[in-house]
Coordinates of C-alpha atoms in Angstrom, one line a residue:
Chain A
X1 CA 28.1 118.5 33.3
X2 CA 31.3 116.9 33.7
X3 CA 32.5 115.2 36.8
X4 CA 36.1 115.1 38.4
X5 CA 36.8 111.4 38.6
X6 CA 39.9 109.8 39.5
X7 CA 40.7 106.3 40.4
X8 CA 42.7 106.3 43.6
X9 CA 44.0 103.7 46.6
X10 CA 45.1 104.3 50.0
X11 CA 48.8 103.9 50.4
X12 CA 48.8 100.1 51.2
X13 CA 48.8 97.7 48.1
X14 CA 46.8 94.8 48.8
X15 CA 49.6 92.1 49.9
X16 CA 49.3 89.1 52.3
X17 CA 51.4 90.8 54.7
X18 CA 48.9 93.7 55.5
X19 CA 48.9 93.9 59.5
X20 CA 45.6 93.2 61.1
X21 CA 44.6 95.7 63.5
X22 CA 41.3 96.5 65.4
X23 CA 40.6 99.9 66.4
X24 CA 41.5 100.9 69.7
X25 CA 38.5 100.5 72.4
X26 CA 38.5 104.1 72.9
X27 CA 38.1 105.0 69.2
X28 CA 35.5 107.7 68.8
X29 CA 33.3 107.0 65.6
X30 CA 31.8 110.2 64.0
X31 CA 28.1 110.5 64.5
X32 CA 26.5 110.5 61.3
X33 CA 23.4 111.5 59.7
X34 CA 20.6 108.9 59.0
X35 CA 21.1 109.6 55.6
X36 CA 24.7 109.1 55.6
X37 CA 25.5 112.4 54.5
X38 CA 25.8 115.4 56.8
X39 CA 23.7 118.2 56.9
X40 CA 24.7 121.2 54.5
X41 CA 25.2 123.2 57.4
X42 CA 28.0 121.5 58.9
X43 CA 30.4 122.2 55.8
X44 CA 30.9 124.7 53.6
X45 CA 29.9 123.2 50.1
X46 CA 28.0 125.1 47.6
X47 CA 25.2 123.0 46.1
X48 CA 26.3 124.4 42.2
X49 CA 29.8 123.2 42.5
X50 CA 29.4 119.8 42.7
X51 CA 30.3 117.7 39.7
X52 CA 31.8 120.5 37.8
X53 CA 35.0 119.8 36.4
X54 CA 37.6 121.9 36.9
X55 CA 41.1 120.9 35.0
X56 CA 43.2 122.9 37.5
X57 CA 42.7 120.6 40.2
X58 CA 45.4 118.2 41.2
X59 CA 46.5 115.6 43.4
X60 CA 48.8 118.5 45.0
X61 CA 45.6 120.0 46.5
X62 CA 44.8 116.4 48.2
X63 CA 47.7 115.2 50.3
X64 CA 45.8 112.2 51.4
X65 CA 45.5 110.4 48.1
X66 CA 48.2 108.2 46.9
X67 CA 47.6 108.7 43.2
X68 CA 45.5 110.4 40.7
X69 CA 47.6 109.9 37.6
X70 CA 45.6 106.9 36.6
X71 CA 42.5 107.9 35.1
X72 CA 40.9 104.3 33.9
X73 CA 39.0 105.6 30.7
X74 CA 35.9 103.8 32.0
X75 CA 35.8 106.0 35.1
X76 CA 34.0 109.1 33.4
X77 CA 31.2 107.0 32.1
X78 CA 30.5 105.5 35.7
X79 CA 30.9 109.1 36.9
X80 CA 28.5 110.5 34.5
X81 CA 26.1 107.8 34.9
X82 CA 25.5 108.6 38.7
X83 CA 22.6 111.2 39.3
X84 CA 23.0 114.0 41.7
X85 CA 19.6 114.7 43.6
X86 CA 19.4 117.7 45.6
X87 CA 17.7 118.2 49.0
X88 CA 17.2 114.1 49.8
X89 CA 16.6 112.8 52.3
X90 CA 16.4 116.5 53.5
X91 CA 17.1 120.1 52.6
X92 CA 20.8 121.0 51.9
X93 CA 22.0 117.0 51.5
X94 CA 22.9 116.3 48.1
X95 CA 22.0 112.7 47.2
X96 CA 24.1 110.4 44.8
X97 CA 21.8 108.3 43.1
X98 CA 23.7 105.2 42.0
X99 CA 20.1 103.8 40.3
X100 CA 21.1 105.6 37.1
X101 CA 24.2 103.7 37.2
X102 CA 22.4 100.7 37.2
X103 CA 20.4 101.5 34.1
X104 CA 23.5 102.0 32.1
X105 CA 24.5 98.3 31.1
X106 CA 28.2 99.2 30.1
X107 CA 28.8 101.8 33.1
X108 CA 27.6 99.1 35.7
X109 CA 29.6 96.3 33.9
X110 CA 32.7 98.4 34.1
X111 CA 31.9 99.4 37.9
X112 CA 32.1 95.6 38.7
X113 CA 35.0 95.0 36.3
X114 CA 37.1 97.4 38.0
X115 CA 36.8 96.1 41.4
X116 CA 37.3 92.3 40.0
X117 CA 40.4 93.4 38.2
X118 CA 41.8 95.0 41.5
X119 CA 40.7 91.8 43.8
X120 CA 40.6 88.7 41.7
X121 CA 43.6 86.7 42.5
X122 CA 44.4 88.2 45.8
X123 CA 43.5 85.0 48.0
X124 CA 40.1 87.4 49.0
X125 CA 37.2 84.4 50.3
X126 CA 34.7 87.0 52.1
X127 CA 32.8 90.0 50.3
X128 CA 31.1 91.8 53.1
X129 CA 28.1 93.7 51.6
X130 CA 26.2 96.7 53.7
X131 CA 22.4 96.8 53.5
X132 CA 21.2 97.4 51.0
X133 CA 23.4 99.0 48.1
X134 CA 26.2 97.1 48.8
X135 CA 23.8 94.2 48.0
X136 CA 23.5 95.4 44.7
X137 CA 27.8 95.4 44.0
X138 CA 28.9 92.8 46.2
X139 CA 27.3 89.8 45.2
X140 CA 28.7 90.2 41.3
X141 CA 32.3 90.9 43.0
X142 CA 32.2 87.9 44.6
X143 CA 30.8 85.5 42.2
X144 CA 33.8 86.5 39.8
X145 CA 36.5 86.2 42.4
X146 CA 35.3 83.3 43.5
X147 CA 34.6 84.4 47.3
X148 CA 31.6 84.0 49.2
X149 CA 29.0 86.8 50.0
X150 CA 28.0 87.9 53.3
X151 CA 25.5 90.4 54.2
X152 CA 25.8 92.9 56.4
X153 CA 22.3 94.2 57.4
X154 CA 19.8 96.1 59.7
X155 CA 18.7 94.5 63.0
X156 CA 16.3 91.6 63.1
X157 CA 16.7 90.7 59.6
X158 CA 19.0 88.0 59.6
X159 CA 17.4 84.7 61.1
X160 CA 20.4 82.9 62.4
X161 CA 22.7 83.5 65.2
X162 CA 24.3 87.1 65.0
X163 CA 26.8 89.3 65.8
X164 CA 25.8 93.1 66.7
X165 CA 27.8 96.2 66.4
X166 CA 26.2 99.6 67.3
X167 CA 27.0 102.8 65.6
X168 CA 26.3 106.2 65.9
X169 CA 23.9 108.5 63.6
X170 CA 23.7 112.3 63.9
X171 CA 21.0 111.7 66.1
X172 CA 20.8 108.2 68.0
X173 CA 22.5 105.2 67.0
X174 CA 21.7 102.3 64.9
X175 CA 23.1 98.5 64.8
X176 CA 24.6 96.3 62.2
X177 CA 24.5 92.6 62.5
X178 CA 26.2 89.8 60.7
X179 CA 25.8 85.9 60.9
X180 CA 28.5 84.5 63.3
X181 CA 29.0 81.7 61.6
X182 CA 28.9 83.2 57.6
X183 CA 32.8 83.4 58.3
X184 CA 35.9 82.0 59.7
X185 CA 39.1 83.2 61.9
X186 CA 41.8 84.0 59.4
X187 CA 39.8 84.8 56.4
X188 CA 40.5 87.7 54.0
X189 CA 37.3 89.9 53.2
X190 CA 36.5 93.0 51.6
X191 CA 33.8 95.4 52.6
X192 CA 31.4 96.8 49.7
X193 CA 29.1 99.7 49.9
X194 CA 28.1 102.0 47.4
X195 CA 29.1 105.3 49.2
X196 CA 31.7 106.4 51.9
X197 CA 30.7 109.7 53.7
X198 CA 31.9 109.9 57.1
X199 CA 33.2 105.9 57.7
X200 CA 30.7 105.2 60.0
X201 CA 29.2 102.3 58.9
X202 CA 32.4 100.7 57.2
X203 CA 33.8 101.1 60.6
X204 CA 30.9 99.0 62.2
X205 CA 31.4 96.6 59.5
X206 CA 35.3 96.3 60.0
X207 CA 34.6 95.9 63.8
X208 CA 32.2 93.0 63.4
X209 CA 34.3 91.0 61.0
X210 CA 37.5 91.8 63.0
X211 CA 35.7 90.6 66.0
X212 CA 35.8 86.8 64.4
X213 CA 39.1 87.0 63.4
X214 CA 38.7 87.9 60.2
X215 CA 41.3 90.1 58.3
X216 CA 39.7 93.2 56.3
X217 CA 41.8 93.6 53.4
X218 CA 40.1 96.9 51.8
X219 CA 37.0 98.8 52.0
X220 CA 35.8 99.1 48.7
X221 CA 32.9 101.6 47.3
X222 CA 31.7 103.4 44.1
X223 CA 31.9 106.8 45.7
X224 CA 33.8 109.1 48.1
X225 CA 32.8 112.1 49.9
X226 CA 35.9 113.3 50.9
X227 CA 35.1 116.6 52.8
X228 CA 33.6 114.0 55.2
X229 CA 36.9 112.4 56.0
X230 CA 35.5 108.9 55.7
X231 CA 39.3 107.7 55.0
X232 CA 40.8 109.5 57.9
X233 CA 38.1 107.8 60.2
X234 CA 38.9 104.2 59.0
X235 CA 42.6 104.9 60.2
X236 CA 45.0 101.9 59.0
X237 CA 42.2 100.3 56.9
X238 CA 42.7 100.5 53.3
X239 CA 39.9 102.5 51.1
X240 CA 39.5 102.0 47.6
X241 CA 36.9 104.1 45.6
X242 CA 36.0 104.7 42.0
X243 CA 34.7 108.4 41.8
X244 CA 35.2 111.1 44.4
X245 CA 32.8 113.7 44.7
X246 CA 33.5 117.1 45.9
Chain B
X1 CA -1.0 81.8 36.7
X2 CA 1.5 79.3 35.2
X3 CA 3.9 78.1 38.1
X4 CA 6.8 76.5 37.0
X5 CA 9.4 74.6 38.9
X6 CA 12.7 74.1 37.3
X7 CA 13.1 70.3 38.1
X8 CA 9.6 69.8 35.9
X9 CA 10.5 72.5 33.5
X10 CA 13.6 71.6 31.7
X11 CA 15.8 70.9 34.3
X12 CA 14.8 67.3 35.6
X13 CA 17.4 65.6 37.2
X14 CA 19.8 68.5 37.3
X15 CA 22.3 67.7 39.9
X16 CA 22.7 71.4 40.6
X17 CA 19.2 72.1 41.9
X18 CA 19.5 69.5 45.0
X19 CA 22.7 71.4 45.7
X20 CA 20.8 74.6 45.6
X21 CA 18.2 73.3 47.9
X22 CA 20.6 71.8 50.3
X23 CA 22.5 74.9 51.0
X24 CA 19.8 76.7 51.8
X25 CA 19.3 76.6 55.7
X26 CA 15.7 76.5 57.2
X27 CA 15.5 78.4 60.4
X28 CA 12.5 77.4 62.4
X29 CA 10.1 79.8 64.1
X30 CA 11.5 82.8 62.8
X31 CA 10.5 85.6 62.5
X32 CA 7.9 84.2 64.6
X33 CA 6.3 80.5 65.9
X34 CA 5.1 78.1 63.4
X35 CA 7.1 79.8 60.5
X36 CA 10.5 77.8 58.6
X37 CA 12.2 80.7 57.5
X38 CA 14.3 79.6 54.4
X39 CA 18.0 81.4 54.7
X40 CA 19.4 82.3 51.8
X41 CA 22.7 83.5 53.3
X42 CA 24.0 79.8 53.4
X43 CA 23.4 79.5 49.8
X44 CA 25.2 83.1 49.2
X45 CA 28.4 81.4 51.3
X46 CA 28.5 78.4 48.7
X47 CA 30.3 79.7 45.7
X48 CA 29.5 77.0 43.3
X49 CA 25.7 76.7 44.6
X50 CA 25.5 80.8 44.2
X51 CA 26.6 80.6 40.8
X52 CA 24.7 77.8 39.5
X53 CA 21.8 79.6 40.9
X54 CA 22.8 82.5 38.9
X55 CA 23.6 80.5 35.9
X56 CA 20.4 78.9 35.7
X57 CA 18.5 82.2 35.7
X58 CA 20.8 83.7 33.2
X59 CA 20.6 80.5 30.8
X60 CA 16.7 80.6 31.0
X61 CA 16.3 84.5 30.2
X62 CA 19.6 85.5 28.1
X63 CA 17.7 84.9 24.5
X64 CA 14.4 86.5 25.7
X65 CA 15.1 89.9 24.7
X66 CA 15.0 91.0 28.1
X67 CA 16.0 94.7 29.0
X68 CA 14.6 95.0 32.4
X69 CA 15.6 92.7 35.6
X70 CA 13.7 94.3 38.4
X71 CA 14.7 93.2 41.9
X72 CA 12.3 93.2 45.0
X73 CA 14.4 94.8 48.2
X74 CA 16.2 93.5 49.9
X75 CA 17.1 89.7 48.9
X76 CA 16.2 90.3 45.1
X77 CA 19.0 92.7 45.2
X78 CA 21.4 89.6 45.9
X79 CA 20.1 87.5 43.1
X80 CA 19.2 90.4 40.1
X81 CA 22.2 92.5 39.4
X82 CA 24.4 89.6 38.6
X83 CA 21.8 88.1 36.3
X84 CA 21.1 91.3 34.7
X85 CA 24.7 92.0 33.9
X86 CA 25.1 88.6 32.4
X87 CA 21.9 89.1 30.2
X88 CA 22.8 92.4 29.1
X89 CA 19.7 94.0 31.1
X90 CA 19.5 97.3 33.4
X91 CA 18.7 96.5 36.9
X92 CA 15.9 98.2 38.9
X93 CA 15.3 98.3 42.3
X94 CA 12.0 97.9 43.8
X95 CA 12.2 99.5 47.4
X96 CA 10.4 100.0 50.4
X97 CA 8.9 103.7 50.8
X98 CA 11.4 106.8 50.9
X99 CA 14.3 105.0 49.7
X100 CA 14.6 106.1 46.3
X101 CA 15.5 109.2 46.1
X102 CA 13.9 110.7 42.8
X103 CA 10.5 110.9 41.5
X104 CA 8.6 107.3 42.0
X105 CA 5.5 105.4 41.7
X106 CA 4.3 103.5 44.6
X107 CA 2.0 100.2 44.7
X108 CA 0.7 99.0 47.8
X109 CA 0.1 95.4 49.0
X110 CA -1.3 93.3 51.7
X111 CA 0.5 92.1 54.5
X112 CA -0.6 89.2 57.0
X113 CA -1.6 92.2 59.0
X114 CA -1.6 95.5 57.2
X115 CA 0.0 96.4 54.2
X116 CA 3.1 97.7 52.9
X117 CA 4.3 99.6 49.9
X118 CA 6.7 99.0 46.9
X119 CA 8.2 102.0 44.8
X120 CA 10.2 102.4 41.8
X121 CA 11.7 105.1 39.9
X122 CA 10.0 107.0 37.4
X123 CA 12.0 106.7 33.8
X124 CA 13.9 103.8 35.1
X125 CA 12.2 101.7 32.6
X126 CA 10.3 102.5 29.4
X127 CA 7.1 101.6 27.6
X128 CA 7.6 98.5 25.7
X129 CA 10.4 97.0 27.4
X130 CA 10.6 93.4 28.5
X131 CA 11.0 92.7 32.2
X132 CA 11.7 89.8 34.5
X133 CA 11.0 90.5 38.2
X134 CA 13.5 88.4 40.7
X135 CA 12.8 87.7 44.5
X136 CA 14.6 85.0 47.0
X137 CA 11.1 83.3 47.7
X138 CA 7.6 83.5 47.0
X139 CA 4.8 82.7 49.4
X140 CA 1.3 84.6 48.7
X141 CA 2.7 86.5 45.9
X142 CA 1.6 89.6 47.2
X143 CA 5.0 91.4 46.8
X144 CA 5.5 90.2 43.0
X145 CA 1.9 91.5 42.2
X146 CA 2.8 94.9 43.3
X147 CA 6.4 94.3 41.3
X148 CA 3.9 93.5 38.2
X149 CA 1.8 96.5 38.9
X150 CA 4.5 98.9 38.9
X151 CA 6.3 97.7 35.7
X152 CA 2.9 97.3 33.9
X153 CA 1.8 100.6 34.8
X154 CA 4.7 102.5 32.9
X155 CA 4.1 100.6 30.1
X156 CA 6.5 97.6 30.4
X157 CA 5.8 93.7 29.3
X158 CA 6.4 91.4 32.3
X159 CA 7.7 88.4 30.8
X160 CA 8.1 86.3 34.0
X161 CA 8.8 86.3 37.7
X162 CA 11.5 83.9 39.2
X163 CA 12.4 83.0 42.3
X164 CA 14.9 80.8 44.0
X165 CA 12.2 79.2 46.3
X166 CA 8.2 78.9 46.0
X167 CA 6.0 77.1 47.9
X168 CA 3.1 75.1 45.6
X169 CA 0.5 77.4 45.3
X170 CA -2.6 76.5 46.9
X171 CA -5.2 76.9 44.2
X172 CA -6.4 80.6 43.6
X173 CA -4.1 81.9 46.7
X174 CA -1.9 83.9 43.9
X175 CA -2.8 86.7 42.0
X176 CA 0.2 87.4 39.7
X177 CA -2.1 88.8 36.8
X178 CA -1.5 85.4 34.8
X179 CA 2.3 85.9 34.9
X180 CA 4.5 83.0 34.5
X181 CA 6.2 82.3 37.8
X182 CA 9.7 80.3 37.5
X183 CA 10.8 79.0 40.5
X184 CA 14.2 76.9 41.4
X185 CA 13.1 74.8 44.4
X186 CA 10.6 74.2 47.0
X187 CA 11.1 74.9 50.8
X188 CA 12.3 72.5 53.1
X189 CA 10.4 71.7 56.2
X190 CA 13.3 71.1 58.4
X191 CA 17.3 70.9 57.9
X192 CA 18.6 67.6 57.1
X193 CA 22.4 68.3 58.4

């Protein structure tokens, strides 16, 4: 099956003049499922429509996308290399499995290249990757653009002094931690994860970095689930993805 | 089991090794009293030392016809993919239970108290492939043993295990099924800075 795949970016190009904004204190962050995809019953998405190519789709139907005209030829192989697994971690959830992308040496190489091409030479000194799949994509990007890699981890994994940020799950809460001395105020950072759904995890990572005065330039993910509106929840923070899964 | 430290195996006097060792932070009494935790997150902040770490592994494995780099969750994920990309191999994550969504095979291994389990996707690795296993640190070798078993069960050949940090083996302590183990640096006792 072919996958409709676009490169699209937020309306803000990366530039040094991007304002630094922190979410207001009363911001409500959406609840999210522990498995980062909300249950089937919460949105009407027939499983069989996923990953079907529909030539009639256009950017006109997706007003929050800045552009869809530029489809890099590498994108379609990247998209095809991602395996879709129904009913994981529980019935009704369609899981986007990037491990098959990692087995395709060209597609994995192209994935990293697409991010590196975008962020090289933009004075980014920090690539923050979210445990655990962000650890797979973040370090190759960091090494290629000359930045440090900062792991954002589940609780009690980091041995040094940490900052913690709580975020909501569908049922209950989770906590993300970062070493306090990993970053300095004024540094420019990217946040990397394999997939963005509701944006809750990325939002927690943004808050952690901004609490120590880091400027989060952009969030970058391989896959977006646009129906879950993560882009809206990130608000003014730009989001760049390679593949949109509808 | 053949244990090889880089400084004694081709990289004697290599200045990169000292810089890598210095970039690793020692955190005393984590996760519990008496353990001197070797924290590689500070190595990841030192771009030059991090790059050198990867380069040393890449130089070693690039001409060994390796098609699989298996990385152990989670710190093996920080080193494995870059190495895999550079040598043209696939990256295969070896994960804690219930993280991998597809069909898996599992291998149990012993902890100090109790046991844990490592999983690998069925179909990720084919029989006859040549593989290396990457993790940040090797202590008893329990995790690496489980990783080797997973790969051998699907018919892959584990050419070597590679770790950034490793203790010198107390005689007979490690069971890596006779597989070679390549280690960049030894753990430090305390931070010198």
